[in-house]
Coordinates of C-alpha atoms in Angstrom, one line a residue:
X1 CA 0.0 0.0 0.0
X2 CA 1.4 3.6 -1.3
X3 CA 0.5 6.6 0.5
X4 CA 0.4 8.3 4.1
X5 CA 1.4 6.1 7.0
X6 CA -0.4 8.4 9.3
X7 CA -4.1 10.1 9.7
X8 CA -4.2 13.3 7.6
X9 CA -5.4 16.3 8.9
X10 CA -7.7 18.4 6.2
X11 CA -8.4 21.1 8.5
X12 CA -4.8 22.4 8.8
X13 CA -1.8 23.0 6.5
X14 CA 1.1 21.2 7.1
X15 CA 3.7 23.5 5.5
X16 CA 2.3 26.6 6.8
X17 CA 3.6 30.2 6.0
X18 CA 3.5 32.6 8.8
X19 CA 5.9 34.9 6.6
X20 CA 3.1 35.8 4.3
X21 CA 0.7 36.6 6.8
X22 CA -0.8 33.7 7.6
X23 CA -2.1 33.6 11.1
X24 CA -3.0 30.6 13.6
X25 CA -6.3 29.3 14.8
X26 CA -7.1 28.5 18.3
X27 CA -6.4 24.7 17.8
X28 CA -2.9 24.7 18.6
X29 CA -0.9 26.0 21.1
X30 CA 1.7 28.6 21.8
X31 CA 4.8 26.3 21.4
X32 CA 3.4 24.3 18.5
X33 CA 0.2 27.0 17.1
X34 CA -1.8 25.3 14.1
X35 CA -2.7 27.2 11.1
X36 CA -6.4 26.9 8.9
X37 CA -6.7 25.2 5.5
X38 CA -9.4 26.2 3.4
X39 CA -11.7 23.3 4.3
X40 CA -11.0 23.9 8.5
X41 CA -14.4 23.2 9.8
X42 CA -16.0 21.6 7.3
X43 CA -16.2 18.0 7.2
X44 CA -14.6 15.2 8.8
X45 CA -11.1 16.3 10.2
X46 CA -8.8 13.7 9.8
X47 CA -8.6 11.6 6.4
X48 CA -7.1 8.4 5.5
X49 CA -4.9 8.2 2.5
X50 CA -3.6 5.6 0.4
X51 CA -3.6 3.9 -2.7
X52 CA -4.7 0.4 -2.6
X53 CA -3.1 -3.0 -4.2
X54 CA -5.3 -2.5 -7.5
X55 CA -3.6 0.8 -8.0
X56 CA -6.7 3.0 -7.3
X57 CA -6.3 5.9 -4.9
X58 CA -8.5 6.0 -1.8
X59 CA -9.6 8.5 0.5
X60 CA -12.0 8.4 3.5
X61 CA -12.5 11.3 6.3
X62 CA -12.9 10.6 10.1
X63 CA -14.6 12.4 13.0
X64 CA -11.5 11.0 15.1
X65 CA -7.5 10.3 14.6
X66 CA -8.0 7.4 16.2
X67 CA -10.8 5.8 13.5
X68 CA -8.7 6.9 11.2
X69 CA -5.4 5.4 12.5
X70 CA -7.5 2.0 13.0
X71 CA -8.7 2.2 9.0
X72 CA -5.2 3.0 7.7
X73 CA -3.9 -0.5 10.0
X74 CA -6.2 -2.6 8.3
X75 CA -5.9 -1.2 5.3
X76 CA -2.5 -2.1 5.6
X77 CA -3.3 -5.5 6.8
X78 CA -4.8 -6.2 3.4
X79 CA -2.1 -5.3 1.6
X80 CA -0.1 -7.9 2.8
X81 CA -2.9 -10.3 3.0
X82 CA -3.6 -9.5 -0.4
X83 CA -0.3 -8.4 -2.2
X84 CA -1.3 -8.5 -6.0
X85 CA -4.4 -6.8 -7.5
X86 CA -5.8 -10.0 -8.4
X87 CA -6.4 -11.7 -5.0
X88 CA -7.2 -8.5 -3.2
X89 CA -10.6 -8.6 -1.5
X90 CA -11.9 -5.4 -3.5
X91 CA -11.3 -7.6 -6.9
X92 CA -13.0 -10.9 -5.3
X93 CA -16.5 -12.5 -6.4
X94 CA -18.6 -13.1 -3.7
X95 CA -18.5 -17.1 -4.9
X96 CA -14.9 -17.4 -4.0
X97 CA -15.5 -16.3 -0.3
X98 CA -18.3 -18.7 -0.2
X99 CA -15.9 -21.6 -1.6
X100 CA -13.4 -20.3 1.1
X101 CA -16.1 -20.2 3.9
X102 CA -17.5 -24.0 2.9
X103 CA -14.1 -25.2 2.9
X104 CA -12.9 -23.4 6.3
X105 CA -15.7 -25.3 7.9
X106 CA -15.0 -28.2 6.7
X107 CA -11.0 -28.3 7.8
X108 CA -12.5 -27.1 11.4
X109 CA -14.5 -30.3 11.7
X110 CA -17.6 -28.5 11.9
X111 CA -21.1 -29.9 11.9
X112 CA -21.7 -31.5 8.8
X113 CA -25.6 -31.3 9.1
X114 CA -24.9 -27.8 9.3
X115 CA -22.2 -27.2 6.9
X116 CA -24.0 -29.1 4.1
X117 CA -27.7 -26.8 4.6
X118 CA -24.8 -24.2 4.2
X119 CA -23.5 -25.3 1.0
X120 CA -27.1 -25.8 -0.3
X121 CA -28.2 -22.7 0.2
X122 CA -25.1 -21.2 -1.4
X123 CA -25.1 -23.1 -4.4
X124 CA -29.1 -23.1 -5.2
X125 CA -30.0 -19.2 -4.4
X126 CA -27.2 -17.2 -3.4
X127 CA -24.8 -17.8 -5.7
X128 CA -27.0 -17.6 -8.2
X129 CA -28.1 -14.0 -6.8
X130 CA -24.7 -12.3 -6.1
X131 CA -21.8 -14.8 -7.2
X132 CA -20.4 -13.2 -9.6
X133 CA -20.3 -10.0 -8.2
X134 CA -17.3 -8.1 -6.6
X135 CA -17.7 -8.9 -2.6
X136 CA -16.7 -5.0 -2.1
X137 CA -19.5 -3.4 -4.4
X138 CA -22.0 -5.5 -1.8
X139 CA -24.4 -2.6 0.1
X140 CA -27.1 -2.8 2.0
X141 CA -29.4 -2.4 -0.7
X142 CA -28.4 -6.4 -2.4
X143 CA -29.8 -8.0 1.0
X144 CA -33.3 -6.8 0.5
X145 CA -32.8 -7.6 -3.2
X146 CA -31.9 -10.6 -2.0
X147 CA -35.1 -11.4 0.0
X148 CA -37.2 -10.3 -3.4
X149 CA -35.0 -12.6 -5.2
X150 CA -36.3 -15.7 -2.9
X151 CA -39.7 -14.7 -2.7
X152 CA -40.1 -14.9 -6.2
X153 CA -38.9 -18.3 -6.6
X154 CA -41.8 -20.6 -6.6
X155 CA -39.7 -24.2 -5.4
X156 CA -38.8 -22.3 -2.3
X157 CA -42.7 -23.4 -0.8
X158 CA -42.8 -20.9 2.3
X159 CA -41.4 -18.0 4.0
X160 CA -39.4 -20.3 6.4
X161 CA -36.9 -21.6 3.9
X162 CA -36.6 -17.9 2.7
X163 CA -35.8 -16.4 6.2
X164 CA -33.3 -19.5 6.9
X165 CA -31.7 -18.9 3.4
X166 CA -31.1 -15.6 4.8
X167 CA -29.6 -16.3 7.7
X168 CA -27.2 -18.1 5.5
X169 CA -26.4 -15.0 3.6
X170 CA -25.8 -12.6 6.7
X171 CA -23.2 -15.4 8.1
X172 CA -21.5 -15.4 4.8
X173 CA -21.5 -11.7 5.0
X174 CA -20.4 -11.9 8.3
X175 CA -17.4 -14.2 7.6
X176 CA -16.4 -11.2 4.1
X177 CA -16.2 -8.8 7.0
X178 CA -13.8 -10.9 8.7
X179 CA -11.7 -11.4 5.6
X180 CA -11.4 -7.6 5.9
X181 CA -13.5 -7.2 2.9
X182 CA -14.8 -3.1 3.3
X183 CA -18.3 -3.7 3.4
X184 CA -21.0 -1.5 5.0
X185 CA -21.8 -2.5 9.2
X186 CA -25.4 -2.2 8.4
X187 CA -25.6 -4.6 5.1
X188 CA -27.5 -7.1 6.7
X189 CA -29.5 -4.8 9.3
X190 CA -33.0 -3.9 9.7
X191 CA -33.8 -6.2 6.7
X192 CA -37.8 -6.8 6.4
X193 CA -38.1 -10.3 5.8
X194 CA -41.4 -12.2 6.1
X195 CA -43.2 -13.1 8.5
X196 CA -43.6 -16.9 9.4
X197 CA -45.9 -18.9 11.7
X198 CA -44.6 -21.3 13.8
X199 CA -44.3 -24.8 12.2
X200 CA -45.3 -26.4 15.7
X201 CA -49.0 -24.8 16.1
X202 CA -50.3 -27.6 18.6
X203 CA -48.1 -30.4 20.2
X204 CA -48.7 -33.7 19.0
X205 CA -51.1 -35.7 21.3
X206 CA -50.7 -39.0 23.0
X207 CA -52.9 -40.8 21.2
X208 CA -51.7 -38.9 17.9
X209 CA -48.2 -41.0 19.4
X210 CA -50.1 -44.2 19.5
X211 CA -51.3 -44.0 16.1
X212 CA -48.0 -43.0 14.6
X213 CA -46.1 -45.9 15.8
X214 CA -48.8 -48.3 15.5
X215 CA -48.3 -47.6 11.8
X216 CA -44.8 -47.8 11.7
X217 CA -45.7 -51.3 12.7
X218 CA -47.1 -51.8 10.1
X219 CA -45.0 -49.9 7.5
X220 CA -41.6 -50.9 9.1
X221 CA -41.3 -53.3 12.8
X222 CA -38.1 -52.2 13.3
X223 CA -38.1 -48.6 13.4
X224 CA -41.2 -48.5 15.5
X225 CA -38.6 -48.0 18.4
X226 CA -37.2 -45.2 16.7
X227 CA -41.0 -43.2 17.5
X228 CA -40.9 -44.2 21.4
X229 CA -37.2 -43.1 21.8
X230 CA -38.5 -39.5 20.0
X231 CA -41.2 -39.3 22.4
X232 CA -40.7 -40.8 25.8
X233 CA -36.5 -40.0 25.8
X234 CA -36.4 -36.8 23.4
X235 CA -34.0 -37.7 21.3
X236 CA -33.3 -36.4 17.7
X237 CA -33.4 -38.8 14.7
X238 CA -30.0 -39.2 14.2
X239 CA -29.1 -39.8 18.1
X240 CA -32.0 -42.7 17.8
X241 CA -30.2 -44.1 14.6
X242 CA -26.8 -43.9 16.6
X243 CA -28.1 -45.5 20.1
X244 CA -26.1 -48.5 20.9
X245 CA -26.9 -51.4 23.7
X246 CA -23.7 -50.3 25.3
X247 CA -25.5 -47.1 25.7
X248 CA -28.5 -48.3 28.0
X249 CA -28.3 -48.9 31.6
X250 CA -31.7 -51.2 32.3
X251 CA -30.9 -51.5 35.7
X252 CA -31.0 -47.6 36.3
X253 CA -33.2 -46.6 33.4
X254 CA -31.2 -44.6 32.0
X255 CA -29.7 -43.7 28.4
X256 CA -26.0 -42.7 27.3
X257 CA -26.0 -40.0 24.7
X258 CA -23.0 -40.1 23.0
X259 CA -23.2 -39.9 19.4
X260 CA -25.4 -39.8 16.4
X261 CA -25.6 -41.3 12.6
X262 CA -25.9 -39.4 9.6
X263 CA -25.6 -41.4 6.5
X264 CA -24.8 -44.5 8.4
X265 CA -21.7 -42.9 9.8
X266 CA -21.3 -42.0 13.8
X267 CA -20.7 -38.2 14.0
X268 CA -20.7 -36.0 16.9
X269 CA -23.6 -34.8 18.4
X270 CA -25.4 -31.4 17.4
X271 CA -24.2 -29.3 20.6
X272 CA -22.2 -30.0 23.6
X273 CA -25.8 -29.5 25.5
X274 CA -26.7 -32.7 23.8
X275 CA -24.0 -35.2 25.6
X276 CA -26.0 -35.9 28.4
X277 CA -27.3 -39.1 30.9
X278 CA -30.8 -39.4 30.7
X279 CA -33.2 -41.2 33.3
X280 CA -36.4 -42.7 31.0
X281 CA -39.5 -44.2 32.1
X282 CA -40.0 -47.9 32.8
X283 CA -43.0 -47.7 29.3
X284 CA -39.9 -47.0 27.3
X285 CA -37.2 -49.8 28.7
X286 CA -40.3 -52.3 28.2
X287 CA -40.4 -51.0 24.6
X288 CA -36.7 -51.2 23.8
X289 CA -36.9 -55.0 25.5
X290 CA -40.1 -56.1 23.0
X291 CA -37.5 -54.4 20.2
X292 CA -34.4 -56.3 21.1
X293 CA -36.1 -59.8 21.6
X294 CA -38.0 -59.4 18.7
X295 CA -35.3 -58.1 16.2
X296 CA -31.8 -60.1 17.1
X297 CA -30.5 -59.8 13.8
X298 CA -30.5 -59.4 10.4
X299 CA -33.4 -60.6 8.9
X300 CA -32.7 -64.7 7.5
X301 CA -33.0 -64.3 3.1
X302 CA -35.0 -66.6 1.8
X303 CA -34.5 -69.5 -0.8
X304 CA -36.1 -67.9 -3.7
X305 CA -34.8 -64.1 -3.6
X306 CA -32.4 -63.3 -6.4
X307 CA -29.1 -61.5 -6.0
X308 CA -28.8 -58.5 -8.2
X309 CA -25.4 -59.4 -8.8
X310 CA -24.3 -63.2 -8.0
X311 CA -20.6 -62.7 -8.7
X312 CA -20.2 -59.6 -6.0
X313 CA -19.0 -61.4 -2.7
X314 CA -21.5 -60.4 -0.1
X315 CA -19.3 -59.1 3.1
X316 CA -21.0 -59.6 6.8
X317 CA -22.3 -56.6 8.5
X318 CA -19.9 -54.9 10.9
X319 CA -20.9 -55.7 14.3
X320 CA -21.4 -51.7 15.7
X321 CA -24.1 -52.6 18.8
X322 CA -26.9 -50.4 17.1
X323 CA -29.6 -50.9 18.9
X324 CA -31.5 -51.0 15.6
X325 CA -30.1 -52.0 12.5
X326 CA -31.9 -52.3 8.7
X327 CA -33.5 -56.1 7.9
X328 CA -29.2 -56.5 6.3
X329 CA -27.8 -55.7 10.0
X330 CA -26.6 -52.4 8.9
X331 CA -26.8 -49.0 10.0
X332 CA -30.3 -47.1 9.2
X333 CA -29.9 -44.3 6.5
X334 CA -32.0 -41.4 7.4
X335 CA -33.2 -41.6 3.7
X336 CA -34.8 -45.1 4.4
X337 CA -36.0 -44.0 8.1
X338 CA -37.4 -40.7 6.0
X339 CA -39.3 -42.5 3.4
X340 CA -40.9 -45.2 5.9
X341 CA -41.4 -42.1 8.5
X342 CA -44.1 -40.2 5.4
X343 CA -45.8 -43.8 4.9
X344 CA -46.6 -44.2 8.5
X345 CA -48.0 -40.7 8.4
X346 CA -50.3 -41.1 5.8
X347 CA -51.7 -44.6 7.5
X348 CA -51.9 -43.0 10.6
X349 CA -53.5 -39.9 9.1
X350 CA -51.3 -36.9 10.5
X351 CA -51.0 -34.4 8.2
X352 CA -47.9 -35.0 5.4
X353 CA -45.9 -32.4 6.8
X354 CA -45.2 -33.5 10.7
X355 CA -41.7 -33.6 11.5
X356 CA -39.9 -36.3 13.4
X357 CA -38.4 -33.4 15.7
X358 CA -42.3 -32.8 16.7
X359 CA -42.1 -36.4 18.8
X360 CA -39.3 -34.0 20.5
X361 CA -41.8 -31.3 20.9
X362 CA -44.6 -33.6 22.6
X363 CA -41.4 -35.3 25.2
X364 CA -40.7 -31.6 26.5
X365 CA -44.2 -30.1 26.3
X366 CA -45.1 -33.3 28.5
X367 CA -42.8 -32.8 30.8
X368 CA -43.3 -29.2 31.4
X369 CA -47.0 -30.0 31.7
X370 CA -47.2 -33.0 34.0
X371 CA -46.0 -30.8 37.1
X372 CA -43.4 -33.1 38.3
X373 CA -40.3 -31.2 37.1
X374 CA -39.3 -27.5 37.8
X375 CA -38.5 -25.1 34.3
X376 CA -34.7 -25.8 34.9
X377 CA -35.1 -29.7 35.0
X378 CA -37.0 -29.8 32.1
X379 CA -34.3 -27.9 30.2
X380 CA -31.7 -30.4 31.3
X381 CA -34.2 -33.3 30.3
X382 CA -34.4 -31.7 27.1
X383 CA -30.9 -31.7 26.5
X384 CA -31.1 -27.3 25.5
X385 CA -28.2 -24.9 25.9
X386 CA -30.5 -22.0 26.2
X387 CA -33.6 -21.7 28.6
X388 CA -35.6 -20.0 26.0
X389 CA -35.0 -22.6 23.5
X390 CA -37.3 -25.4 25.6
X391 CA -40.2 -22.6 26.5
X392 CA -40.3 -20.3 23.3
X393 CA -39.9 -23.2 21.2
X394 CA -40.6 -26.5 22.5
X395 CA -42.6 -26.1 25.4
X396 CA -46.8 -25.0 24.6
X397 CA -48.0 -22.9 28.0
X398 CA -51.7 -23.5 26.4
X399 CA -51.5 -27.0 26.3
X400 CA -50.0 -26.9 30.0
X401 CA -52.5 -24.4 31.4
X402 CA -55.6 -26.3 30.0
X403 CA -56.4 -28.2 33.6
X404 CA -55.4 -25.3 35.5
X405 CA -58.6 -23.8 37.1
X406 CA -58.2 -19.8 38.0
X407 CA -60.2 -18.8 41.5
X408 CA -58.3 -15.8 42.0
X409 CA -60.9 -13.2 40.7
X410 CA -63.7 -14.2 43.0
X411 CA -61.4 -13.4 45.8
X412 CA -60.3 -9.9 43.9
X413 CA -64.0 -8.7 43.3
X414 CA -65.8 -10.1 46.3

């Protein structure tokens, strides 16, 4: 970077001329007296000045020496960051910090759930947006565009995918600003996205549970497990897919959370709130015992199926200790669980779009309801980082206030 290595100040000259009359202004002092330029008072005072690695000339004014000292460092941080015009941030698309960002995650071991919605969103509806454009040309102005972009696009089925797809673009922006790419602060403020309504609207209800998994017994024995361990323990899909017989304790009734599966390999769990030791009712051991007498193994193939391929040597399954395994003894895909999971909706007659995280919703919104358990041991039950995650989201207060009866205004108006 070329130019000043220190804040300059607009409002007075530096090689001033007393001997042709010029006088001081009250800035200064006796021993070192400062002397007006024509723009004193007008403006910013201080200026940063500089030209950049692309060979353009920059200038930007600052109420304080100290912004300006701060801008000039980090524009000289990019400089060396960025020593050739070519790789500097201000000649960038906006698709190579998204390839930088999906990759950074990636080497940082990061949730792949997470990193992969990331990478979806990136490459379906933001790159196609804004990839191509210059990262430092971004302004406030693209993230509404953005928003009218989505909303337009007819596959995107409701307002919820839009405002999560946004959420991926202001991390993204987030991550530019911290490859000291000058954007503005406010780019991703005060945007006006849509409103949503909350997927949950009413927890599921017992004997919506019952129906559920009496037609998962139908659609698919084994993973009729996978239902009560959603609704009596609270655990996520891919922690039931991951449970192991090493992780249950049947003479305390209690569960190891240690893992979970996604595509039939053991990852780590979605937060560190997650790892936990869970105490579960005596209805739910007795369940899990029905499961593990009733499905030992893989399931025996009979005389009269036909290999697809005859020559391919057929390997044993790897002994893992799932607690439930597919009719082959192997780990459960969430694509198979997914595809059995919508047929046992439809002959149990929920409507198509209920969630396997909504057996979740109905474990902490009975808890909370029952009376048993204070607010703090629910959270712990549910396995949340954040109070306000099990009552603002998981937990229903109507549902949990239905058999309260209220006396209190007799006494108040008697």
């Amino acid at each position: 970077m070329d130019g000043l290595s220190m804040p300059f100040d607009r409002w007075h000259k530096s090689y001033p001329k007393p001997e042709r009359g010029e006088t001081p202004c009250n800035c200064g002092t006796k021993r070192r007296p400062s002397y007006p330029s024509a723009d004193h008072g007008r403006g910013r005072q201080w200026q940063a000045r500089y030209t950049d690695s692309a060979g353009v000339p920059r200038r930007y004014s600052f109420a304080s020496w100290e912004e300006c000292r701060d801008h000039l460092d980090c524009a000289r941080r990019i400089a060396e960051k960025y020593p050739s015009p070519e790789s500097g941030p201000m000649n960038l698309p906006v698709a190579f910090f998204a390839r930088r960002f999906i990759e950074r995650r990636h080497t940082r071991s990061k949730n792949d759930n997470t990193t992969n919605t990331y990478d979806s969103h990136l490459r379906n509806h933001i790159l196609p947006f804004a990839g191509q454009r210059l990262a430092a040309t971004l302004c406030r102005r693209d993230s509404a565009a953005l928003v009218d972009f989505l909303l337009a696009r007819p596959s995107l089925g409701s307002a919820y995918t839009v405002v999560q797809i946004f959420k991926t673009w202001r991390i993204l922006v987030h991550y530019m600003l911290d490859e000291d790419v000058p954007l503005p602060r406010n780019i991703v403020a005060r945007i006006d996205l849509p409103e949503i309504t909350p997927r949950v609207r009413a927890p599921l209800t017992p004997a919506q549970v019952t129906a559920v998994a009496a037609a998962m017994r139908l659609v698919a024995p084994r993973y009729e497990i996978f239902i009560w361990l959603a609704a009596c323990a609270g655990l996520r899909q891919g922690e039931t897919l991951g449970l192991r017989h090493g992780h249950i304790n049947r003479d305390e009734g209690r569960l190891h959370i240690q893992e979970q599966r996604q595509h039939g390999k053991a990852v780590a769990l979605k937060t560190k709130a997650s790892r936990a030791t869970l105490p579960v009712d005596h209805f739910l051991m007795e369940r899990m015992d029905r499961h593990v007498l009733q499905f030992t193994g893989p399931e025996p193939v009979t005389h009269g199926a036909v290999r697809p391929h005859p020559a391919r040597a057929c390997t044993e399954p790897p002994d893992e200790d799932l607690l439930v395994t597919n009719r082959f003894g192997r780990p459960v895909l969430n694509s198979d669980f997914h595809s059995q999971w919508k047929k046992a909706l439809e002959v149990a007659g929920l409507p198509p779009d209920t969630r396997f995280q909504d057996l979740k919703h109905f474990y902490t919104t009975t808890l909370g309801a029952c009376g048993r358990h204070d607010p703090k041991t629910v959270q712990a039950l549910s396995r949340h980082a954040e109070f306000s995650e099990t009552w603002d989201t998981y937990a229903h207060p109507p549902v949990a206030a239905e058999e309260v009866t209220v006396t209190a205004f007799s006494s108040v108006f008697a």
